[in-house]
């Protein structure tokens, strides 16, 4: 897929700066590329009532959908604890986010899980969520 991965990853790192994660200390940023070429970003937002937490991926997705964008080609995700400089792990979207992304990107959506602009793993959402349950099943 032909687009600037470094730019998308950079946007995810910028979004991560706004992460509100006082409970887990795990800050996540996401940048979602729409079919029209626009980038929507999001961070994780935690609450004292922990289950209310919204992941970075869904923050980006809901921002985009609420502005009329419903088709996406790729998402970059970056995450790390705020109190450690351990960048050995990639952050892969949680199950809930995989399902939400599947709704608007389908199996082809490219998921880029990055440690840095130059060090990342990518795979289609269909590999992270095999046999996904999408809108075509219910209409
Ligand atoms: N989190 C995300 O925002 N995205 C992911 O892909 C994994 C987890 C957040 C939720 C919570 O605020 C923190 O990371 C620790 O689970």
Short mmCIF file of N, CA and C and ligand atoms in Angstrom, two decimals:
data_model
loop_
_atom_site.label_atom_id
_atom_site.label_comp_id
_atom_site.label_asym_id
_atom_site.label_seq_id
_atom_site.Cartn_x
_atom_site.Cartn_y
_atom_site.Cartn_z
N UNK A 1 0.87 -1.20 0.00
CA UNK A 1 0.00 0.00 0.00
C UNK A 1 0.89 1.24 0.00
N UNK A 2 0.55 2.18 -0.86
CA UNK A 2 1.47 3.29 -1.09
C UNK A 2 1.05 4.57 -0.34
N UNK A 3 1.65 4.79 0.79
CA UNK A 3 1.48 6.05 1.51
C UNK A 3 2.67 6.19 2.45
N UNK A 4 2.80 7.36 3.04
CA UNK A 4 3.98 7.65 3.87
C UNK A 4 3.79 7.10 5.29
N UNK A 5 4.35 5.93 5.51
CA UNK A 5 4.19 5.30 6.84
C UNK A 5 4.83 6.14 7.93
N UNK A 6 5.95 6.75 7.61
CA UNK A 6 6.66 7.56 8.63
C UNK A 6 5.78 8.72 9.09
N UNK A 7 5.07 9.32 8.15
CA UNK A 7 4.19 10.46 8.50
C UNK A 7 3.07 9.99 9.43
N UNK A 8 2.50 8.83 9.12
CA UNK A 8 1.40 8.31 9.95
C UNK A 8 1.91 7.95 11.36
N UNK A 9 3.08 7.35 11.41
CA UNK A 9 3.66 6.98 12.72
C UNK A 9 3.99 8.24 13.52
N UNK A 10 4.53 9.25 12.82
CA UNK A 10 4.85 10.52 13.49
C UNK A 10 3.59 11.12 14.11
N UNK A 11 2.49 11.05 13.38
CA UNK A 11 1.22 11.60 13.88
C UNK A 11 0.75 10.83 15.11
N UNK A 12 0.99 9.51 15.12
CA UNK A 12 0.60 8.70 16.28
C UNK A 12 1.45 9.09 17.50
N UNK A 13 2.73 9.33 17.28
CA UNK A 13 3.59 9.75 18.40
C UNK A 13 3.15 11.11 18.94
N UNK A 14 2.76 12.01 18.05
CA UNK A 14 2.30 13.34 18.50
C UNK A 14 1.02 13.19 19.33
N UNK A 15 0.12 12.34 18.87
CA UNK A 15 -1.15 12.13 19.58
C UNK A 15 -0.90 11.52 20.96
N UNK A 16 0.11 10.67 21.05
CA UNK A 16 0.43 10.01 22.32
C UNK A 16 0.79 11.02 23.41
N UNK A 17 1.28 12.17 23.01
CA UNK A 17 1.65 13.19 24.00
C UNK A 17 0.44 13.66 24.81
N UNK A 18 -0.76 13.49 24.25
CA UNK A 18 -1.97 13.93 24.95
C UNK A 18 -2.64 12.81 25.74
N UNK A 19 -2.03 11.63 25.75
CA UNK A 19 -2.63 10.49 26.45
C UNK A 19 -2.93 10.88 27.90
N UNK A 20 -4.12 10.50 28.34
CA UNK A 20 -4.50 10.72 29.73
C UNK A 20 -4.52 9.35 30.39
N UNK A 21 -3.41 8.98 31.00
CA UNK A 21 -3.26 7.62 31.54
C UNK A 21 -2.67 7.63 32.95
N UNK A 22 -3.35 8.36 33.88
CA UNK A 22 -2.79 8.47 35.24
C UNK A 22 -2.88 7.16 36.03
N UNK A 23 -3.67 6.19 35.56
CA UNK A 23 -3.85 4.95 36.32
C UNK A 23 -2.94 3.83 35.81
N UNK A 24 -2.89 3.64 34.51
CA UNK A 24 -2.04 2.56 33.99
C UNK A 24 -0.62 3.04 33.70
N UNK A 25 -0.46 4.33 33.51
CA UNK A 25 0.84 4.90 33.09
C UNK A 25 1.29 4.32 31.75
N UNK A 26 0.33 3.86 30.97
CA UNK A 26 0.64 3.33 29.64
C UNK A 26 0.01 4.28 28.63
N UNK A 27 0.82 5.01 27.92
CA UNK A 27 0.32 6.05 27.00
C UNK A 27 0.33 5.52 25.57
N UNK A 28 -0.80 5.72 24.89
CA UNK A 28 -0.96 5.20 23.53
C UNK A 28 -1.39 6.33 22.61
N UNK A 29 -0.85 6.30 21.39
CA UNK A 29 -1.27 7.24 20.35
C UNK A 29 -1.64 6.46 19.10
N UNK A 30 -2.62 6.96 18.37
CA UNK A 30 -3.03 6.30 17.13
C UNK A 30 -3.26 7.35 16.05
N UNK A 31 -2.97 6.98 14.82
CA UNK A 31 -3.24 7.87 13.68
C UNK A 31 -3.89 7.03 12.58
N UNK A 32 -5.05 7.48 12.18
CA UNK A 32 -5.90 6.73 11.26
C UNK A 32 -5.93 7.47 9.92
N UNK A 33 -5.63 6.75 8.85
CA UNK A 33 -5.61 7.36 7.51
C UNK A 33 -6.92 7.05 6.80
N UNK A 34 -7.64 8.09 6.40
CA UNK A 34 -8.92 7.88 5.71
C UNK A 34 -8.68 7.67 4.22
N UNK A 35 -9.67 7.10 3.57
CA UNK A 35 -9.56 6.88 2.12
C UNK A 35 -9.38 8.19 1.37
N UNK A 36 -9.87 9.27 1.95
CA UNK A 36 -9.73 10.57 1.30
C UNK A 36 -8.35 11.18 1.56
N UNK A 37 -7.51 10.50 2.35
CA UNK A 37 -6.14 10.96 2.57
C UNK A 37 -5.93 11.78 3.82
N UNK A 38 -7.01 11.95 4.60
CA UNK A 38 -6.89 12.74 5.82
C UNK A 38 -6.45 11.86 7.00
N UNK A 39 -5.71 12.46 7.93
CA UNK A 39 -5.25 11.71 9.11
C UNK A 39 -6.03 12.18 10.34
N UNK A 40 -6.58 11.22 11.08
CA UNK A 40 -7.28 11.51 12.34
C UNK A 40 -6.48 10.86 13.46
N UNK A 41 -6.27 11.60 14.53
CA UNK A 41 -5.44 11.06 15.61
C UNK A 41 -6.25 10.88 16.89
N UNK A 42 -5.70 10.05 17.78
CA UNK A 42 -6.35 9.86 19.07
C UNK A 42 -5.35 9.34 20.10
N UNK A 43 -5.72 9.52 21.38
CA UNK A 43 -4.90 8.99 22.47
C UNK A 43 -5.83 8.22 23.40
N UNK A 44 -5.24 7.45 24.32
CA UNK A 44 -6.10 6.79 25.30
C UNK A 44 -6.51 7.77 26.39
N UNK A 45 -7.72 7.57 26.86
CA UNK A 45 -8.30 8.46 27.86
C UNK A 45 -8.87 7.59 28.98
N UNK A 46 -8.23 7.64 30.14
CA UNK A 46 -8.67 6.80 31.26
C UNK A 46 -9.58 7.59 32.20
N UNK A 47 -10.28 6.85 33.04
CA UNK A 47 -11.17 7.46 34.03
C UNK A 47 -10.96 6.76 35.36
N UNK A 48 -11.25 7.48 36.44
CA UNK A 48 -11.12 6.90 37.78
C UNK A 48 -12.00 5.65 37.89
N UNK A 49 -13.10 5.66 37.18
CA UNK A 49 -13.90 4.44 37.02
C UNK A 49 -13.31 3.71 35.82
N UNK A 50 -12.38 2.79 36.08
CA UNK A 50 -11.45 2.30 35.05
C UNK A 50 -12.09 1.81 33.76
N UNK A 51 -13.25 1.15 33.88
CA UNK A 51 -13.81 0.52 32.69
C UNK A 51 -14.31 1.53 31.66
N UNK A 52 -14.38 2.78 32.05
CA UNK A 52 -14.84 3.82 31.13
C UNK A 52 -13.74 4.20 30.11
N UNK A 53 -12.54 3.75 30.39
CA UNK A 53 -11.38 4.06 29.54
C UNK A 53 -11.66 3.87 28.05
N UNK A 54 -11.17 4.82 27.25
CA UNK A 54 -11.26 4.70 25.80
C UNK A 54 -9.85 4.57 25.22
N UNK A 55 -9.65 3.57 24.38
CA UNK A 55 -8.34 3.35 23.77
C UNK A 55 -8.06 4.41 22.70
N UNK A 56 -6.78 4.58 22.41
CA UNK A 56 -6.35 5.57 21.42
C UNK A 56 -6.98 5.30 20.04
N UNK A 57 -7.03 4.03 19.67
CA UNK A 57 -7.56 3.67 18.35
C UNK A 57 -9.01 4.10 18.19
N UNK A 58 -9.80 3.83 19.24
CA UNK A 58 -11.23 4.20 19.14
C UNK A 58 -11.42 5.70 19.28
N UNK A 59 -10.54 6.37 20.00
CA UNK A 59 -10.64 7.83 20.05
C UNK A 59 -10.47 8.39 18.63
N UNK A 60 -9.44 7.91 17.94
CA UNK A 60 -9.20 8.38 16.56
C UNK A 60 -10.37 8.02 15.65
N UNK A 61 -10.83 6.78 15.79
CA UNK A 61 -11.92 6.31 14.93
C UNK A 61 -13.20 7.11 15.15
N UNK A 62 -13.54 7.34 16.40
CA UNK A 62 -14.80 8.03 16.69
C UNK A 62 -14.72 9.51 16.32
N UNK A 63 -13.53 10.08 16.46
CA UNK A 63 -13.37 11.46 15.99
C UNK A 63 -13.67 11.52 14.50
N UNK A 64 -13.07 10.59 13.76
CA UNK A 64 -13.22 10.60 12.30
C UNK A 64 -14.66 10.36 11.87
N UNK A 65 -15.27 9.32 12.45
CA UNK A 65 -16.64 8.99 12.04
C UNK A 65 -17.59 10.14 12.40
N UNK A 66 -17.33 10.79 13.52
CA UNK A 66 -18.20 11.89 13.94
C UNK A 66 -18.02 13.12 13.06
N UNK A 67 -16.99 13.08 12.22
CA UNK A 67 -16.80 14.19 11.26
C UNK A 67 -17.13 13.74 9.84
N UNK A 68 -17.77 12.58 9.72
CA UNK A 68 -18.26 12.16 8.41
C UNK A 68 -17.35 11.23 7.62
N UNK A 69 -16.21 10.84 8.20
CA UNK A 69 -15.31 9.91 7.50
C UNK A 69 -15.62 8.49 7.96
N UNK A 70 -15.91 7.62 7.04
CA UNK A 70 -16.30 6.26 7.44
C UNK A 70 -15.48 5.17 6.76
N UNK A 71 -14.48 5.54 5.95
CA UNK A 71 -13.68 4.53 5.25
C UNK A 71 -12.21 4.82 5.46
N UNK A 72 -11.49 3.77 5.85
CA UNK A 72 -10.08 3.95 6.23
C UNK A 72 -9.19 2.91 5.57
N UNK A 73 -7.95 3.31 5.38
CA UNK A 73 -7.00 2.39 4.74
C UNK A 73 -5.92 1.89 5.69
N UNK A 74 -5.57 2.69 6.70
CA UNK A 74 -4.47 2.28 7.59
C UNK A 74 -4.59 2.98 8.94
N UNK A 75 -3.96 2.35 9.94
CA UNK A 75 -3.86 2.98 11.26
C UNK A 75 -2.47 2.67 11.82
N UNK A 76 -1.85 3.68 12.42
CA UNK A 76 -0.57 3.48 13.11
C UNK A 76 -0.83 3.58 14.61
N UNK A 77 -0.22 2.69 15.38
CA UNK A 77 -0.40 2.66 16.84
C UNK A 77 0.97 2.64 17.51
N UNK A 78 1.12 3.50 18.51
CA UNK A 78 2.37 3.49 19.31
C UNK A 78 1.98 3.54 20.78
N UNK A 79 2.73 2.81 21.60
CA UNK A 79 2.41 2.79 23.03
C UNK A 79 3.62 2.43 23.86
N UNK A 80 3.64 2.96 25.06
CA UNK A 80 4.71 2.62 26.01
C UNK A 80 4.33 3.18 27.37
N UNK A 81 4.93 2.60 28.41
CA UNK A 81 4.73 3.16 29.73
C UNK A 81 5.40 4.53 29.79
N UNK A 82 4.78 5.41 30.58
CA UNK A 82 5.32 6.77 30.67
C UNK A 82 6.50 6.84 31.64
N UNK A 83 6.62 5.83 32.48
CA UNK A 83 7.65 5.87 33.53
C UNK A 83 8.83 4.93 33.25
N UNK A 84 8.90 4.41 32.03
CA UNK A 84 10.01 3.52 31.68
C UNK A 84 10.42 3.79 30.25
N UNK A 85 11.68 3.62 29.98
CA UNK A 85 12.10 3.83 28.59
C UNK A 85 12.36 2.47 27.93
N UNK A 86 11.32 1.62 28.00
CA UNK A 86 11.43 0.29 27.40
C UNK A 86 10.63 0.27 26.11
N UNK A 87 11.33 0.29 24.98
CA UNK A 87 10.61 0.32 23.71
C UNK A 87 10.71 -1.04 23.00
N UNK A 88 10.81 -2.10 23.80
CA UNK A 88 11.02 -3.40 23.18
C UNK A 88 9.73 -4.04 22.68
N UNK A 89 8.60 -3.50 23.11
CA UNK A 89 7.33 -4.11 22.73
C UNK A 89 6.54 -3.26 21.75
N UNK A 90 5.86 -3.90 20.84
CA UNK A 90 4.92 -3.16 20.02
C UNK A 90 3.56 -3.18 20.73
N UNK A 91 2.72 -2.22 20.40
CA UNK A 91 1.37 -2.17 20.96
C UNK A 91 0.40 -2.57 19.87
N UNK A 92 -0.31 -3.66 20.10
CA UNK A 92 -1.29 -4.10 19.11
C UNK A 92 -2.69 -3.76 19.65
N UNK A 93 -3.60 -3.40 18.75
CA UNK A 93 -4.95 -2.99 19.19
C UNK A 93 -5.65 -4.08 20.00
N UNK A 94 -6.36 -3.67 21.04
CA UNK A 94 -7.12 -4.64 21.85
C UNK A 94 -8.27 -5.22 21.04
N UNK A 95 -8.89 -6.23 21.57
CA UNK A 95 -9.97 -6.91 20.85
C UNK A 95 -11.14 -6.00 20.51
N UNK A 96 -11.49 -5.13 21.45
CA UNK A 96 -12.62 -4.22 21.21
C UNK A 96 -12.29 -3.27 20.05
N UNK A 97 -11.06 -2.76 20.05
CA UNK A 97 -10.65 -1.84 18.97
C UNK A 97 -10.58 -2.57 17.63
N UNK A 98 -10.13 -3.80 17.64
CA UNK A 98 -10.09 -4.57 16.39
C UNK A 98 -11.48 -4.66 15.80
N UNK A 99 -12.46 -4.95 16.65
CA UNK A 99 -13.84 -5.06 16.17
C UNK A 99 -14.35 -3.72 15.65
N UNK A 100 -14.07 -2.65 16.39
CA UNK A 100 -14.54 -1.32 15.97
C UNK A 100 -13.89 -0.92 14.64
N UNK A 101 -12.60 -1.21 14.50
CA UNK A 101 -11.90 -0.86 13.27
C UNK A 101 -12.42 -1.69 12.09
N UNK A 102 -12.77 -2.94 12.37
CA UNK A 102 -13.28 -3.83 11.31
C UNK A 102 -14.55 -3.27 10.69
N UNK A 103 -15.35 -2.64 11.52
CA UNK A 103 -16.61 -2.04 11.04
C UNK A 103 -16.36 -1.04 9.92
N UNK A 104 -15.26 -0.28 10.03
CA UNK A 104 -15.03 0.83 9.09
C UNK A 104 -13.83 0.63 8.17
N UNK A 105 -13.08 -0.45 8.39
CA UNK A 105 -11.91 -0.67 7.53
C UNK A 105 -11.88 -2.05 6.92
N UNK A 106 -12.61 -2.98 7.54
CA UNK A 106 -12.65 -4.34 7.05
C UNK A 106 -11.30 -5.04 7.17
N UNK A 107 -11.23 -6.22 6.59
CA UNK A 107 -10.04 -7.07 6.72
C UNK A 107 -8.81 -6.46 6.07
N UNK A 108 -9.02 -5.54 5.13
CA UNK A 108 -7.89 -4.96 4.39
C UNK A 108 -7.20 -3.82 5.14
N UNK A 109 -7.83 -3.27 6.14
CA UNK A 109 -7.23 -2.14 6.85
C UNK A 109 -5.82 -2.52 7.32
N UNK A 110 -4.85 -1.70 6.98
CA UNK A 110 -3.46 -2.01 7.34
C UNK A 110 -3.18 -1.48 8.75
N UNK A 111 -2.74 -2.37 9.64
CA UNK A 111 -2.44 -1.98 11.02
C UNK A 111 -0.92 -1.92 11.18
N UNK A 112 -0.43 -0.72 11.50
CA UNK A 112 1.00 -0.51 11.67
C UNK A 112 1.29 -0.35 13.15
N UNK A 113 2.07 -1.26 13.71
CA UNK A 113 2.39 -1.22 15.14
C UNK A 113 3.86 -0.83 15.25
N UNK A 114 4.09 0.38 15.77
CA UNK A 114 5.44 0.95 15.64
C UNK A 114 6.14 1.16 16.97
N UNK A 115 7.44 0.93 16.94
CA UNK A 115 8.30 1.32 18.06
C UNK A 115 8.92 2.68 17.76
N UNK A 116 9.15 2.92 16.48
CA UNK A 116 9.70 4.19 16.02
C UNK A 116 9.29 4.35 14.55
N UNK A 117 9.66 5.46 13.95
CA UNK A 117 9.32 5.68 12.54
C UNK A 117 9.97 4.64 11.63
N UNK A 118 11.08 4.07 12.09
CA UNK A 118 11.83 3.13 11.25
C UNK A 118 11.66 1.67 11.66
N UNK A 119 11.05 1.47 12.81
CA UNK A 119 10.95 0.12 13.36
C UNK A 119 9.49 -0.19 13.65
N UNK A 120 8.87 -0.92 12.74
CA UNK A 120 7.45 -1.23 12.92
C UNK A 120 7.09 -2.56 12.28
N UNK A 121 5.95 -3.10 12.74
CA UNK A 121 5.39 -4.32 12.16
C UNK A 121 4.05 -3.94 11.57
N UNK A 122 3.73 -4.45 10.40
CA UNK A 122 2.42 -4.15 9.84
C UNK A 122 1.75 -5.41 9.33
N UNK A 123 0.43 -5.41 9.45
CA UNK A 123 -0.34 -6.54 8.90
C UNK A 123 -1.78 -6.10 8.71
N UNK A 124 -2.49 -6.76 7.79
CA UNK A 124 -3.90 -6.40 7.59
C UNK A 124 -4.73 -6.81 8.81
N UNK A 125 -5.77 -6.02 9.06
CA UNK A 125 -6.63 -6.29 10.21
C UNK A 125 -7.17 -7.71 10.18
N UNK A 126 -7.40 -8.25 8.99
CA UNK A 126 -7.92 -9.61 8.86
C UNK A 126 -7.03 -10.65 9.52
N UNK A 127 -5.77 -10.32 9.65
CA UNK A 127 -4.86 -11.26 10.31
C UNK A 127 -4.97 -11.15 11.84
N UNK A 128 -5.26 -9.93 12.31
CA UNK A 128 -5.42 -9.72 13.76
C UNK A 128 -6.82 -10.13 14.23
N UNK A 129 -7.77 -10.12 13.29
CA UNK A 129 -9.15 -10.47 13.62
C UNK A 129 -9.68 -11.38 12.50
N UNK A 130 -9.30 -12.66 12.56
CA UNK A 130 -9.75 -13.59 11.51
C UNK A 130 -11.26 -13.78 11.57
N UNK A 131 -11.86 -13.97 10.42
CA UNK A 131 -13.32 -14.21 10.33
C UNK A 131 -14.10 -13.11 11.06
N UNK A 132 -13.68 -11.88 10.88
CA UNK A 132 -14.33 -10.76 11.55
C UNK A 132 -15.81 -10.67 11.24
N UNK A 133 -16.56 -10.21 12.20
CA UNK A 133 -18.00 -10.04 12.03
C UNK A 133 -18.26 -8.59 11.61
N UNK A 134 -18.64 -8.40 10.36
CA UNK A 134 -18.78 -7.04 9.84
C UNK A 134 -20.19 -6.72 9.40
N UNK A 135 -20.40 -5.50 8.95
CA UNK A 135 -21.74 -5.03 8.58
C UNK A 135 -22.42 -5.90 7.53
N UNK A 136 -21.63 -6.51 6.64
CA UNK A 136 -22.24 -7.31 5.56
C UNK A 136 -22.99 -8.53 6.10
N UNK A 137 -22.67 -8.91 7.35
CA UNK A 137 -23.32 -10.09 7.93
C UNK A 137 -24.75 -9.80 8.38
N UNK A 138 -25.04 -8.54 8.65
CA UNK A 138 -26.36 -8.24 9.26
C UNK A 138 -27.31 -7.49 8.33
N UNK A 139 -26.81 -7.12 7.14
CA UNK A 139 -27.74 -6.39 6.25
C UNK A 139 -28.26 -7.30 5.14
N1 LIG B 1 -4.68 0.92 25.26
C1 LIG B 1 -4.87 1.61 24.10
O1 LIG B 1 -5.19 2.81 24.10
N2 LIG B 1 -4.72 0.93 22.94
C2 LIG B 1 -4.26 -0.35 22.83
O2 LIG B 1 -4.08 -0.84 21.73
C3 LIG B 1 -3.99 -1.12 24.05
C4 LIG B 1 -4.36 -0.48 25.33
C5 LIG B 1 -4.77 1.68 26.53
C6 LIG B 1 -5.94 1.38 27.41
C7 LIG B 1 -5.41 1.80 28.76
O3 LIG B 1 -5.60 3.19 28.90
C8 LIG B 1 -3.93 1.53 28.68
O4 LIG B 1 -3.62 1.42 27.30
C9 LIG B 1 -3.47 0.27 29.41
O5 LIG B 1 -4.24 -0.81 29.03
#
